[in-house]
Amino acid sequence: MAVFVLRRLAAGIVLVFVVATLTFCLLSMSGTDVARNIVGENATAEQASAKTAQLGLDRPLPERYWDWISHAVRGDLGTSWFSQTPVAQSIVDTVPITLSFVVVGLALSAVISIVLGSIAAVRGGPLDRVIQTFSSLGTAVPSFLIALVLAVVFAVQLRLLPATGFIPFAQSPSGWVESVTLPAIALAVGATAATTAQVRGSMRDVLQTDYIRTLRSRGLGERSLILKHALRNSLPPSLTVLSLQFIGLLGGAVIIEKIFGLPGIGSLANSSATQGDLPVVLGVVVVMVLMIVLVNLLVDIAYGWLNPKVRVS
């Protein structure tokens, strides 16, 4: 198992390095005059040239890349060109906000999809068709539209939950729950629909296998058969879907943060990319890829625990 985890970890490190390198090269060759954006349109050419030299943008690309990567591997992601705030500090301030509603949304999606998918596979009939219809509708409706409807109904009309803002958990646990509920639900609907279909399909396949029929013929209780045997063997493919959903939820967090006024890492990335703030964009990309690698590693570990054949291969 240790070799299995180390292989996955090494692949993740290589992925982070490749993505960071490509991002640095693409942003550096974008042609955006960052120095002019900082000093303003009314500044003189001399002032713009001085700012370019101060930022090191007049140096060759390989030299700038080596300067950035040599600091990044030591945890120094640089300083924002616009706000002069350390990039690491900006990320530390914004990542918990995004992860709060993304993780809650993913957890809701996992629990609900396992329940609905299992019920659809075991019961079948009209209930199965209703759940399949929900899955199709949930996949088709975009998360930003769901977010807008939730904000209008539960925040504006019913006034049950706040429409905007974020309250840290340490400051007020109840306020934190209220502030992440609507964003989490908006993200969870689409993820739940897609994962429910996967759980249903996997569970139906497992229930039709010979060993399940053998266990049933031996008089094993239906609840024990479903929970201890069928569900465990149907989960690995669903875990893969959930890991992909996590990546999708991180991407969708940008729009959700805009709708609910959340100062998360998606909003930070969007504003920094618009300004051409290279250090912040690079820092956000590295952290996002690291989170994705970590989630995929955890999924691989869970997959290996559920299916020992994966560890051997």
PDB file of C-alpha atoms in Angstrom:
ATOM      1  CA  MET A   1       0.000   0.000   0.000  1.00  0.00           C
ATOM      2  CA  ALA A   2       2.868   2.392   0.758  1.00  0.00           C
ATOM      3  CA  VAL A   3       4.337   1.917  -2.729  1.00  0.00           C
ATOM      4  CA  PHE A   4       0.874   2.465  -4.197  1.00  0.00           C
ATOM      5  CA  VAL A   5       0.515   5.806  -2.360  1.00  0.00           C
ATOM      6  CA  LEU A   6       4.059   6.925  -3.202  1.00  0.00           C
ATOM      7  CA  ARG A   7       3.489   6.309  -6.909  1.00  0.00           C
ATOM      8  CA  ARG A   8       0.324   8.386  -6.854  1.00  0.00           C
ATOM      9  CA  LEU A   9       2.064  11.127  -4.855  1.00  0.00           C
ATOM     10  CA  ALA A  10       4.993  11.278  -7.278  1.00  0.00           C
ATOM     11  CA  ALA A  11       2.599  11.558 -10.224  1.00  0.00           C
ATOM     12  CA  GLY A  12       0.790  14.384  -8.439  1.00  0.00           C
ATOM     13  CA  ILE A  13       4.006  16.329  -7.857  1.00  0.00           C
ATOM     14  CA  VAL A  14       4.916  16.017 -11.533  1.00  0.00           C
ATOM     15  CA  LEU A  15       1.440  17.251 -12.476  1.00  0.00           C
ATOM     16  CA  VAL A  16       1.774  20.328 -10.238  1.00  0.00           C
ATOM     17  CA  PHE A  17       5.167  21.147 -11.766  1.00  0.00           C
ATOM     18  CA  VAL A  18       3.917  20.785 -15.351  1.00  0.00           C
ATOM     19  CA  VAL A  19       0.760  22.852 -14.802  1.00  0.00           C
ATOM     20  CA  ALA A  20       2.682  25.591 -12.967  1.00  0.00           C
ATOM     21  CA  THR A  21       5.292  25.762 -15.735  1.00  0.00           C
ATOM     22  CA  LEU A  22       2.714  25.947 -18.522  1.00  0.00           C
ATOM     23  CA  THR A  23       0.721  28.585 -16.640  1.00  0.00           C
ATOM     24  CA  PHE A  24       3.823  30.716 -16.085  1.00  0.00           C
ATOM     25  CA  CYS A  25       4.801  30.558 -19.767  1.00  0.00           C
ATOM     26  CA  LEU A  26       1.312  31.281 -21.081  1.00  0.00           C
ATOM     27  CA  LEU A  27       0.717  34.218 -18.751  1.00  0.00           C
ATOM     28  CA  SER A  28       4.185  35.654 -19.391  1.00  0.00           C
ATOM     29  CA  MET A  29       3.572  35.591 -23.149  1.00  0.00           C
ATOM     30  CA  SER A  30       0.032  36.988 -22.985  1.00  0.00           C
ATOM     31  CA  GLY A  31       1.160  40.449 -24.098  1.00  0.00           C
ATOM     32  CA  THR A  32      -0.615  42.271 -21.250  1.00  0.00           C
ATOM     33  CA  ASP A  33       1.145  45.481 -20.215  1.00  0.00           C
ATOM     34  CA  VAL A  34       0.962  44.902 -16.468  1.00  0.00           C
ATOM     35  CA  ALA A  35       3.249  47.823 -15.635  1.00  0.00           C
ATOM     36  CA  ARG A  36       0.940  50.199 -17.489  1.00  0.00           C
ATOM     37  CA  ASN A  37      -2.071  48.780 -15.636  1.00  0.00           C
ATOM     38  CA  ILE A  38      -0.345  49.427 -12.308  1.00  0.00           C
ATOM     39  CA  VAL A  39       0.920  52.968 -12.896  1.00  0.00           C
ATOM     40  CA  GLY A  40      -2.210  54.006 -14.782  1.00  0.00           C
ATOM     41  CA  GLU A  41      -2.958  55.280 -18.249  1.00  0.00           C
ATOM     42  CA  ASN A  42      -1.862  58.828 -17.408  1.00  0.00           C
ATOM     43  CA  ALA A  43       1.654  57.804 -16.369  1.00  0.00           C
ATOM     44  CA  THR A  44       4.598  58.626 -18.584  1.00  0.00           C
ATOM     45  CA  ALA A  45       6.543  56.076 -20.608  1.00  0.00           C
ATOM     46  CA  GLU A  46       9.479  56.499 -18.219  1.00  0.00           C
ATOM     47  CA  GLN A  47       7.289  55.622 -15.228  1.00  0.00           C
ATOM     48  CA  ALA A  48       5.936  52.556 -17.010  1.00  0.00           C
ATOM     49  CA  SER A  49       9.469  51.458 -17.939  1.00  0.00           C
ATOM     50  CA  ALA A  50      10.621  51.944 -14.356  1.00  0.00           C
ATOM     51  CA  LYS A  51       7.737  49.792 -13.070  1.00  0.00           C
ATOM     52  CA  THR A  52       8.538  47.128 -15.683  1.00  0.00           C
ATOM     53  CA  ALA A  53      12.132  47.013 -14.455  1.00  0.00           C
ATOM     54  CA  GLN A  54      10.990  46.941 -10.822  1.00  0.00           C
ATOM     55  CA  LEU A  55       8.768  43.919 -11.504  1.00  0.00           C
ATOM     56  CA  GLY A  56      11.587  42.213 -13.386  1.00  0.00           C
ATOM     57  CA  LEU A  57       9.538  41.963 -16.564  1.00  0.00           C
ATOM     58  CA  ASP A  58      12.459  43.218 -18.638  1.00  0.00           C
ATOM     59  CA  ARG A  59      14.456  40.069 -17.826  1.00  0.00           C
ATOM     60  CA  PRO A  60      14.509  36.963 -20.054  1.00  0.00           C
ATOM     61  CA  LEU A  61      11.675  34.494 -19.520  1.00  0.00           C
ATOM     62  CA  PRO A  62      13.894  31.578 -18.324  1.00  0.00           C
ATOM     63  CA  GLU A  63      15.502  33.825 -15.720  1.00  0.00           C
ATOM     64  CA  ARG A  64      12.139  35.006 -14.412  1.00  0.00           C
ATOM     65  CA  TYR A  65      10.831  31.450 -14.336  1.00  0.00           C
ATOM     66  CA  TRP A  66      13.807  30.167 -12.372  1.00  0.00           C
ATOM     67  CA  ASP A  67      13.462  33.013  -9.891  1.00  0.00           C
ATOM     68  CA  TRP A  68       9.782  32.171  -9.336  1.00  0.00           C
ATOM     69  CA  ILE A  69      10.067  28.365  -9.197  1.00  0.00           C
ATOM     70  CA  SER A  70      13.097  28.447  -6.894  1.00  0.00           C
ATOM     71  CA  HIS A  71      11.102  30.493  -4.391  1.00  0.00           C
ATOM     72  CA  ALA A  72       7.842  28.567  -4.901  1.00  0.00           C
ATOM     73  CA  VAL A  73       9.370  25.209  -3.942  1.00  0.00           C
ATOM     74  CA  ARG A  74      10.339  26.808  -0.620  1.00  0.00           C
ATOM     75  CA  GLY A  75       6.795  28.024  -0.050  1.00  0.00           C
ATOM     76  CA  ASP A  76       7.406  31.625  -1.122  1.00  0.00           C
ATOM     77  CA  LEU A  77       4.771  32.429  -3.756  1.00  0.00           C
ATOM     78  CA  GLY A  78       5.785  36.062  -4.029  1.00  0.00           C
ATOM     79  CA  THR A  79       3.864  39.297  -3.538  1.00  0.00           C
ATOM     80  CA  SER A  80       0.894  40.714  -5.423  1.00  0.00           C
ATOM     81  CA  TRP A  81       1.962  43.308  -7.975  1.00  0.00           C
ATOM     82  CA  PHE A  82      -1.121  45.408  -7.269  1.00  0.00           C
ATOM     83  CA  SER A  83      -1.949  45.107  -3.550  1.00  0.00           C
ATOM     84  CA  GLN A  84       1.605  44.320  -2.322  1.00  0.00           C
ATOM     85  CA  THR A  85       0.064  41.584  -0.170  1.00  0.00           C
ATOM     86  CA  PRO A  86       1.940  38.268   0.137  1.00  0.00           C
ATOM     87  CA  VAL A  87       0.314  35.766  -2.200  1.00  0.00           C
ATOM     88  CA  ALA A  88       0.407  33.032   0.431  1.00  0.00           C
ATOM     89  CA  GLN A  89      -1.520  35.243   2.858  1.00  0.00           C
ATOM     90  CA  SER A  90      -4.170  36.065   0.254  1.00  0.00           C
ATOM     91  CA  ILE A  91      -4.639  32.370  -0.459  1.00  0.00           C
ATOM     92  CA  VAL A  92      -4.799  31.466   3.235  1.00  0.00           C
ATOM     93  CA  ASP A  93      -7.522  34.090   3.669  1.00  0.00           C
ATOM     94  CA  THR A  94      -9.634  32.924   0.727  1.00  0.00           C
ATOM     95  CA  VAL A  95      -9.218  29.132   0.482  1.00  0.00           C
ATOM     96  CA  PRO A  96     -11.237  28.341   3.664  1.00  0.00           C
ATOM     97  CA  ILE A  97     -14.172  30.315   2.270  1.00  0.00           C
ATOM     98  CA  THR A  98     -14.254  28.360  -0.978  1.00  0.00           C
ATOM     99  CA  LEU A  99     -13.584  25.000   0.643  1.00  0.00           C
ATOM    100  CA  SER A 100     -16.369  25.623   3.158  1.00  0.00           C
ATOM    101  CA  PHE A 101     -19.189  25.452   0.635  1.00  0.00           C
ATOM    102  CA  VAL A 102     -17.404  23.176  -1.854  1.00  0.00           C
ATOM    103  CA  VAL A 103     -16.710  20.466   0.748  1.00  0.00           C
ATOM    104  CA  VAL A 104     -20.193  20.785   2.247  1.00  0.00           C
ATOM    105  CA  GLY A 105     -21.693  20.570  -1.232  1.00  0.00           C
ATOM    106  CA  LEU A 106     -19.582  17.517  -2.068  1.00  0.00           C
ATOM    107  CA  ALA A 107     -20.535  15.824   1.216  1.00  0.00           C
ATOM    108  CA  LEU A 108     -24.226  16.476   0.577  1.00  0.00           C
ATOM    109  CA  SER A 109     -23.824  15.136  -2.926  1.00  0.00           C
ATOM    110  CA  ALA A 110     -22.081  11.964  -1.736  1.00  0.00           C
ATOM    111  CA  VAL A 111     -24.648  11.122   0.940  1.00  0.00           C
ATOM    112  CA  ILE A 112     -27.740  11.921  -1.119  1.00  0.00           C
ATOM    113  CA  SER A 113     -26.480  10.238  -4.290  1.00  0.00           C
ATOM    114  CA  ILE A 114     -25.575   7.014  -2.456  1.00  0.00           C
ATOM    115  CA  VAL A 115     -29.023   6.885  -0.849  1.00  0.00           C
ATOM    116  CA  LEU A 116     -30.964   7.740  -4.005  1.00  0.00           C
ATOM    117  CA  GLY A 117     -28.835   5.599  -6.307  1.00  0.00           C
ATOM    118  CA  SER A 118     -29.107   2.579  -4.021  1.00  0.00           C
ATOM    119  CA  ILE A 119     -32.883   2.975  -3.648  1.00  0.00           C
ATOM    120  CA  ALA A 120     -33.314   3.312  -7.412  1.00  0.00           C
ATOM    121  CA  ALA A 121     -31.239   0.185  -8.078  1.00  0.00           C
ATOM    122  CA  VAL A 122     -32.877  -1.952  -5.373  1.00  0.00           C
ATOM    123  CA  ARG A 123     -36.513  -0.876  -5.660  1.00  0.00           C
ATOM    124  CA  GLY A 124     -36.790  -0.170  -9.398  1.00  0.00           C
ATOM    125  CA  GLY A 125     -40.221   0.587 -10.852  1.00  0.00           C
ATOM    126  CA  PRO A 126     -41.791   4.075 -10.698  1.00  0.00           C
ATOM    127  CA  LEU A 127     -39.426   5.223  -7.951  1.00  0.00           C
ATOM    128  CA  ASP A 128     -36.455   4.373 -10.155  1.00  0.00           C
ATOM    129  CA  ARG A 129     -37.929   6.393 -13.024  1.00  0.00           C
ATOM    130  CA  VAL A 130     -38.546   9.377 -10.766  1.00  0.00           C
ATOM    131  CA  ILE A 131     -34.939   9.336  -9.530  1.00  0.00           C
ATOM    132  CA  GLN A 132     -33.649   8.987 -13.103  1.00  0.00           C
ATOM    133  CA  THR A 133     -35.748  12.000 -14.120  1.00  0.00           C
ATOM    134  CA  PHE A 134     -34.272  13.991 -11.247  1.00  0.00           C
ATOM    135  CA  SER A 135     -30.771  12.993 -12.352  1.00  0.00           C
ATOM    136  CA  SER A 136     -31.422  14.156 -15.906  1.00  0.00           C
ATOM    137  CA  LEU A 137     -32.908  17.476 -14.809  1.00  0.00           C
ATOM    138  CA  GLY A 138     -30.198  18.115 -12.223  1.00  0.00           C
ATOM    139  CA  THR A 139     -27.468  17.540 -14.779  1.00  0.00           C
ATOM    140  CA  ALA A 140     -29.127  19.804 -17.361  1.00  0.00           C
ATOM    141  CA  VAL A 141     -29.767  22.836 -15.135  1.00  0.00           C
ATOM    142  CA  PRO A 142     -26.631  24.998 -14.604  1.00  0.00           C
ATOM    143  CA  SER A 143     -25.504  25.679 -11.048  1.00  0.00           C
ATOM    144  CA  PHE A 144     -25.631  29.472 -11.432  1.00  0.00           C
ATOM    145  CA  LEU A 145     -29.357  29.295 -12.307  1.00  0.00           C
ATOM    146  CA  ILE A 146     -30.011  27.138  -9.257  1.00  0.00           C
ATOM    147  CA  ALA A 147     -28.032  29.621  -7.162  1.00  0.00           C
ATOM    148  CA  LEU A 148     -30.093  32.548  -8.431  1.00  0.00           C
ATOM    149  CA  VAL A 149     -33.367  30.745  -7.683  1.00  0.00           C
ATOM    150  CA  LEU A 150     -32.204  29.791  -4.198  1.00  0.00           C
ATOM    151  CA  ALA A 151     -31.081  33.353  -3.471  1.00  0.00           C
ATOM    152  CA  VAL A 152     -34.375  34.858  -4.641  1.00  0.00           C
ATOM    153  CA  VAL A 153     -36.612  32.354  -2.835  1.00  0.00           C
ATOM    154  CA  PHE A 154     -34.815  31.656   0.458  1.00  0.00           C
ATOM    155  CA  ALA A 155     -32.854  34.885   0.938  1.00  0.00           C
ATOM    156  CA  VAL A 156     -34.928  37.636  -0.660  1.00  0.00           C
ATOM    157  CA  GLN A 157     -38.523  36.407  -0.376  1.00  0.00           C
ATOM    158  CA  LEU A 158     -38.531  34.124   2.671  1.00  0.00           C
ATOM    159  CA  ARG A 159     -35.546  35.788   4.399  1.00  0.00           C
ATOM    160  CA  LEU A 160     -34.500  32.469   5.937  1.00  0.00           C
ATOM    161  CA  LEU A 161     -30.831  32.651   4.929  1.00  0.00           C
ATOM    162  CA  PRO A 162     -28.398  35.465   4.049  1.00  0.00           C
ATOM    163  CA  ALA A 163     -28.080  36.370   0.379  1.00  0.00           C
ATOM    164  CA  THR A 164     -24.445  37.465   0.549  1.00  0.00           C
ATOM    165  CA  GLY A 165     -21.427  37.398   2.835  1.00  0.00           C
ATOM    166  CA  PHE A 166     -19.439  34.813   4.760  1.00  0.00           C
ATOM    167  CA  ILE A 167     -19.080  34.252   8.503  1.00  0.00           C
ATOM    168  CA  PRO A 168     -16.064  32.172   9.672  1.00  0.00           C
ATOM    169  CA  PHE A 169     -16.844  29.060  11.691  1.00  0.00           C
ATOM    170  CA  ALA A 170     -14.645  30.247  14.575  1.00  0.00           C
ATOM    171  CA  GLN A 171     -16.630  33.462  14.800  1.00  0.00           C
ATOM    172  CA  SER A 172     -20.092  31.888  14.741  1.00  0.00           C
ATOM    173  CA  PRO A 173     -20.791  28.217  13.909  1.00  0.00           C
ATOM    174  CA  SER A 174     -24.467  28.909  13.260  1.00  0.00           C
ATOM    175  CA  GLY A 175     -23.619  31.929  11.117  1.00  0.00           C
ATOM    176  CA  TRP A 176     -21.141  29.807   9.159  1.00  0.00           C
ATOM    177  CA  VAL A 177     -23.811  27.182   8.485  1.00  0.00           C
ATOM    178  CA  GLU A 178     -26.242  29.845   7.291  1.00  0.00           C
ATOM    179  CA  SER A 179     -23.683  31.493   5.008  1.00  0.00           C
ATOM    180  CA  VAL A 180     -22.600  28.263   3.249  1.00  0.00           C
ATOM    181  CA  THR A 181     -25.990  26.535   2.991  1.00  0.00           C
ATOM    182  CA  LEU A 182     -27.269  28.147  -0.213  1.00  0.00           C
ATOM    183  CA  PRO A 183     -23.916  28.056  -2.091  1.00  0.00           C
ATOM    184  CA  ALA A 184     -23.393  24.422  -1.075  1.00  0.00           C
ATOM    185  CA  ILE A 185     -26.865  23.378  -2.225  1.00  0.00           C
ATOM    186  CA  ALA A 186     -26.436  25.235  -5.520  1.00  0.00           C
ATOM    187  CA  LEU A 187     -23.261  23.278  -6.212  1.00  0.00           C
ATOM    188  CA  ALA A 188     -24.565  19.973  -4.840  1.00  0.00           C
ATOM    189  CA  VAL A 189     -27.596  19.640  -7.119  1.00  0.00           C
ATOM    190  CA  GLY A 190     -25.672  18.984 -10.328  1.00  0.00           C
ATOM    191  CA  ALA A 191     -23.057  16.834  -8.606  1.00  0.00           C
ATOM    192  CA  THR A 192     -25.768  14.792  -6.888  1.00  0.00           C
ATOM    193  CA  ALA A 193     -27.582  14.169 -10.145  1.00  0.00           C
ATOM    194  CA  ALA A 194     -24.472  12.895 -11.936  1.00  0.00           C
ATOM    195  CA  THR A 195     -23.271  10.757  -9.027  1.00  0.00           C
ATOM    196  CA  THR A 196     -26.730   9.285  -8.402  1.00  0.00           C
ATOM    197  CA  ALA A 197     -26.810   7.935 -11.954  1.00  0.00           C
ATOM    198  CA  GLN A 198     -23.363   6.369 -11.453  1.00  0.00           C
ATOM    199  CA  VAL A 199     -24.299   4.789  -8.105  1.00  0.00           C
ATOM    200  CA  ARG A 200     -27.525   3.411  -9.572  1.00  0.00           C
ATOM    201  CA  GLY A 201     -25.734   1.856 -12.537  1.00  0.00           C
ATOM    202  CA  SER A 202     -22.953   0.352 -10.434  1.00  0.00           C
ATOM    203  CA  MET A 203     -25.379  -1.020  -7.863  1.00  0.00           C
ATOM    204  CA  ARG A 204     -27.570  -2.639 -10.527  1.00  0.00           C
ATOM    205  CA  ASP A 205     -24.516  -4.321 -12.058  1.00  0.00           C
ATOM    206  CA  VAL A 206     -23.358  -5.645  -8.680  1.00  0.00           C
ATOM    207  CA  LEU A 207     -26.825  -6.931  -7.762  1.00  0.00           C
ATOM    208  CA  GLN A 208     -26.838  -9.039 -10.934  1.00  0.00           C
ATOM    209  CA  THR A 209     -23.530 -10.776 -10.197  1.00  0.00           C
ATOM    210  CA  ASP A 210     -23.322 -14.465  -9.287  1.00  0.00           C
ATOM    211  CA  TYR A 211     -21.920 -13.988  -5.800  1.00  0.00           C
ATOM    212  CA  ILE A 212     -24.832 -11.722  -4.813  1.00  0.00           C
ATOM    213  CA  ARG A 213     -27.315 -14.330  -6.021  1.00  0.00           C
ATOM    214  CA  THR A 214     -25.352 -16.985  -4.112  1.00  0.00           C
ATOM    215  CA  LEU A 215     -25.424 -14.963  -0.891  1.00  0.00           C
ATOM    216  CA  ARG A 216     -29.143 -14.349  -1.311  1.00  0.00           C
ATOM    217  CA  SER A 217     -29.824 -18.063  -1.907  1.00  0.00           C
ATOM    218  CA  ARG A 218     -27.995 -18.880   1.324  1.00  0.00           C
ATOM    219  CA  GLY A 219     -30.496 -16.823   3.270  1.00  0.00           C
ATOM    220  CA  LEU A 220     -28.407 -13.715   3.935  1.00  0.00           C
ATOM    221  CA  GLY A 221     -30.609 -10.814   5.044  1.00  0.00           C
ATOM    222  CA  GLU A 222     -31.419  -8.250   2.370  1.00  0.00           C
ATOM    223  CA  ARG A 223     -30.164  -5.327   4.450  1.00  0.00           C
ATOM    224  CA  SER A 224     -26.852  -7.027   5.171  1.00  0.00           C
ATOM    225  CA  LEU A 225     -26.569  -8.056   1.530  1.00  0.00           C
ATOM    226  CA  ILE A 226     -27.066  -4.488   0.307  1.00  0.00           C
ATOM    227  CA  LEU A 227     -25.015  -2.601   2.890  1.00  0.00           C
ATOM    228  CA  LYS A 228     -22.095  -4.983   3.491  1.00  0.00           C
ATOM    229  CA  HIS A 229     -21.612  -6.508   0.058  1.00  0.00           C
ATOM    230  CA  ALA A 230     -23.399  -4.793  -2.825  1.00  0.00           C
ATOM    231  CA  LEU A 231     -22.829  -1.203  -1.709  1.00  0.00           C
ATOM    232  CA  ARG A 232     -19.132  -1.649  -0.967  1.00  0.00           C
ATOM    233  CA  ASN A 233     -18.456  -3.232  -4.347  1.00  0.00           C
ATOM    234  CA  SER A 234     -20.430  -0.577  -6.211  1.00  0.00           C
ATOM    235  CA  LEU A 235     -18.680   2.396  -4.587  1.00  0.00           C
ATOM    236  CA  PRO A 236     -15.273   2.465  -6.378  1.00  0.00           C
ATOM    237  CA  PRO A 237     -16.620   3.802  -9.707  1.00  0.00           C
ATOM    238  CA  SER A 238     -18.703   6.326  -7.782  1.00  0.00           C
ATOM    239  CA  LEU A 239     -15.611   7.561  -5.937  1.00  0.00           C
ATOM    240  CA  THR A 240     -14.008   8.349  -9.279  1.00  0.00           C
ATOM    241  CA  VAL A 241     -17.069  10.362 -10.272  1.00  0.00           C
ATOM    242  CA  LEU A 242     -16.982  12.222  -6.941  1.00  0.00           C
ATOM    243  CA  SER A 243     -13.337  13.173  -7.456  1.00  0.00           C
ATOM    244  CA  LEU A 244     -14.234  14.573 -10.871  1.00  0.00           C
ATOM    245  CA  GLN A 245     -17.172  16.390  -9.293  1.00  0.00           C
ATOM    246  CA  PHE A 246     -14.792  18.025  -6.815  1.00  0.00           C
ATOM    247  CA  ILE A 247     -12.813  19.469  -9.717  1.00  0.00           C
ATOM    248  CA  GLY A 248     -16.039  20.665 -11.308  1.00  0.00           C
ATOM    249  CA  LEU A 249     -17.235  22.218  -8.059  1.00  0.00           C
ATOM    250  CA  LEU A 250     -13.982  24.157  -7.703  1.00  0.00           C
ATOM    251  CA  GLY A 251     -14.462  25.495 -11.210  1.00  0.00           C
ATOM    252  CA  GLY A 252     -18.085  26.391 -10.570  1.00  0.00           C
ATOM    253  CA  ALA A 253     -17.161  28.121  -7.313  1.00  0.00           C
ATOM    254  CA  VAL A 254     -16.111  31.245  -9.262  1.00  0.00           C
ATOM    255  CA  ILE A 255     -19.675  31.965 -10.414  1.00  0.00           C
ATOM    256  CA  ILE A 256     -21.240  30.917  -7.108  1.00  0.00           C
ATOM    257  CA  GLU A 257     -18.933  33.287  -5.225  1.00  0.00           C
ATOM    258  CA  LYS A 258     -19.992  36.135  -7.486  1.00  0.00           C
ATOM    259  CA  ILE A 259     -23.693  35.447  -6.935  1.00  0.00           C
ATOM    260  CA  PHE A 260     -23.475  35.171  -3.148  1.00  0.00           C
ATOM    261  CA  GLY A 261     -20.764  37.801  -2.635  1.00  0.00           C
ATOM    262  CA  LEU A 262     -18.209  35.374  -1.191  1.00  0.00           C
ATOM    263  CA  PRO A 263     -14.565  36.545  -1.183  1.00  0.00           C
ATOM    264  CA  GLY A 264     -13.178  33.094  -1.977  1.00  0.00           C
ATOM    265  CA  ILE A 265     -10.246  31.897  -4.010  1.00  0.00           C
ATOM    266  CA  GLY A 266     -12.333  31.871  -7.182  1.00  0.00           C
ATOM    267  CA  SER A 267     -13.011  35.595  -6.886  1.00  0.00           C
ATOM    268  CA  LEU A 268      -9.337  36.169  -6.122  1.00  0.00           C
ATOM    269  CA  ALA A 269      -8.286  34.249  -9.233  1.00  0.00           C
ATOM    270  CA  ASN A 270     -10.811  36.056 -11.424  1.00  0.00           C
ATOM    271  CA  SER A 271      -9.808  39.562 -10.337  1.00  0.00           C
ATOM    272  CA  SER A 272      -6.090  38.749 -10.483  1.00  0.00           C
ATOM    273  CA  ALA A 273      -6.354  37.272 -13.981  1.00  0.00           C
ATOM    274  CA  THR A 274      -8.234  40.356 -15.159  1.00  0.00           C
ATOM    275  CA  GLN A 275      -5.494  42.640 -13.826  1.00  0.00           C
ATOM    276  CA  GLY A 276      -2.648  40.442 -15.007  1.00  0.00           C
ATOM    277  CA  ASP A 277      -1.371  39.901 -11.466  1.00  0.00           C
ATOM    278  CA  LEU A 278       0.965  37.019 -12.360  1.00  0.00           C
ATOM    279  CA  PRO A 279       2.191  36.058  -8.847  1.00  0.00           C
ATOM    280  CA  VAL A 280      -1.361  35.737  -7.501  1.00  0.00           C
ATOM    281  CA  VAL A 281      -2.630  33.774 -10.494  1.00  0.00           C
ATOM    282  CA  LEU A 282       0.318  31.389 -10.292  1.00  0.00           C
ATOM    283  CA  GLY A 283      -0.150  30.934  -6.558  1.00  0.00           C
ATOM    284  CA  VAL A 284      -3.845  30.183  -6.998  1.00  0.00           C
ATOM    285  CA  VAL A 285      -3.147  27.690  -9.796  1.00  0.00           C
ATOM    286  CA  VAL A 286      -0.536  25.856  -7.717  1.00  0.00           C
ATOM    287  CA  VAL A 287      -2.806  25.646  -4.675  1.00  0.00           C
ATOM    288  CA  MET A 288      -5.826  24.530  -6.718  1.00  0.00           C
ATOM    289  CA  VAL A 289      -3.819  21.787  -8.431  1.00  0.00           C
ATOM    290  CA  LEU A 290      -2.422  20.688  -5.064  1.00  0.00           C
ATOM    291  CA  MET A 291      -5.946  20.392  -3.675  1.00  0.00           C
ATOM    292  CA  ILE A 292      -7.045  18.359  -6.680  1.00  0.00           C
ATOM    293  CA  VAL A 293      -3.995  16.091  -6.358  1.00  0.00           C
ATOM    294  CA  LEU A 294      -4.706  15.591  -2.652  1.00  0.00           C
ATOM    295  CA  VAL A 295      -8.350  14.712  -3.264  1.00  0.00           C
ATOM    296  CA  ASN A 296      -7.420  12.293  -6.040  1.00  0.00           C
ATOM    297  CA  LEU A 297      -4.819  10.714  -3.755  1.00  0.00           C
ATOM    298  CA  LEU A 298      -7.420  10.208  -1.030  1.00  0.00           C
ATOM    299  CA  VAL A 299      -9.810   8.725  -3.585  1.00  0.00           C
ATOM    300  CA  ASP A 300      -7.082   6.381  -4.844  1.00  0.00           C
ATOM    301  CA  ILE A 301      -6.393   5.249  -1.283  1.00  0.00           C
ATOM    302  CA  ALA A 302     -10.097   4.622  -0.697  1.00  0.00           C
ATOM    303  CA  TYR A 303     -10.309   2.852  -4.065  1.00  0.00           C
ATOM    304  CA  GLY A 304      -7.365   0.631  -3.103  1.00  0.00           C
ATOM    305  CA  TRP A 305      -8.956  -0.155   0.246  1.00  0.00           C
ATOM    306  CA  LEU A 306     -12.266  -1.104  -1.394  1.00  0.00           C
ATOM    307  CA  ASN A 307     -10.644  -2.978  -4.278  1.00  0.00           C
ATOM    308  CA  PRO A 308      -7.305  -4.671  -3.426  1.00  0.00           C
ATOM    309  CA  LYS A 309      -6.745  -5.481  -7.123  1.00  0.00           C
ATOM    310  CA  VAL A 310      -5.979  -1.786  -7.679  1.00  0.00           C
ATOM    311  CA  ARG A 311      -3.098  -1.891  -5.219  1.00  0.00           C
ATOM    312  CA  VAL A 312      -1.623  -4.930  -6.961  1.00  0.00           C
ATOM    313  CA  SER A 313      -1.880  -3.360 -10.420  1.00  0.00           C
TER     314      SER A 313
END
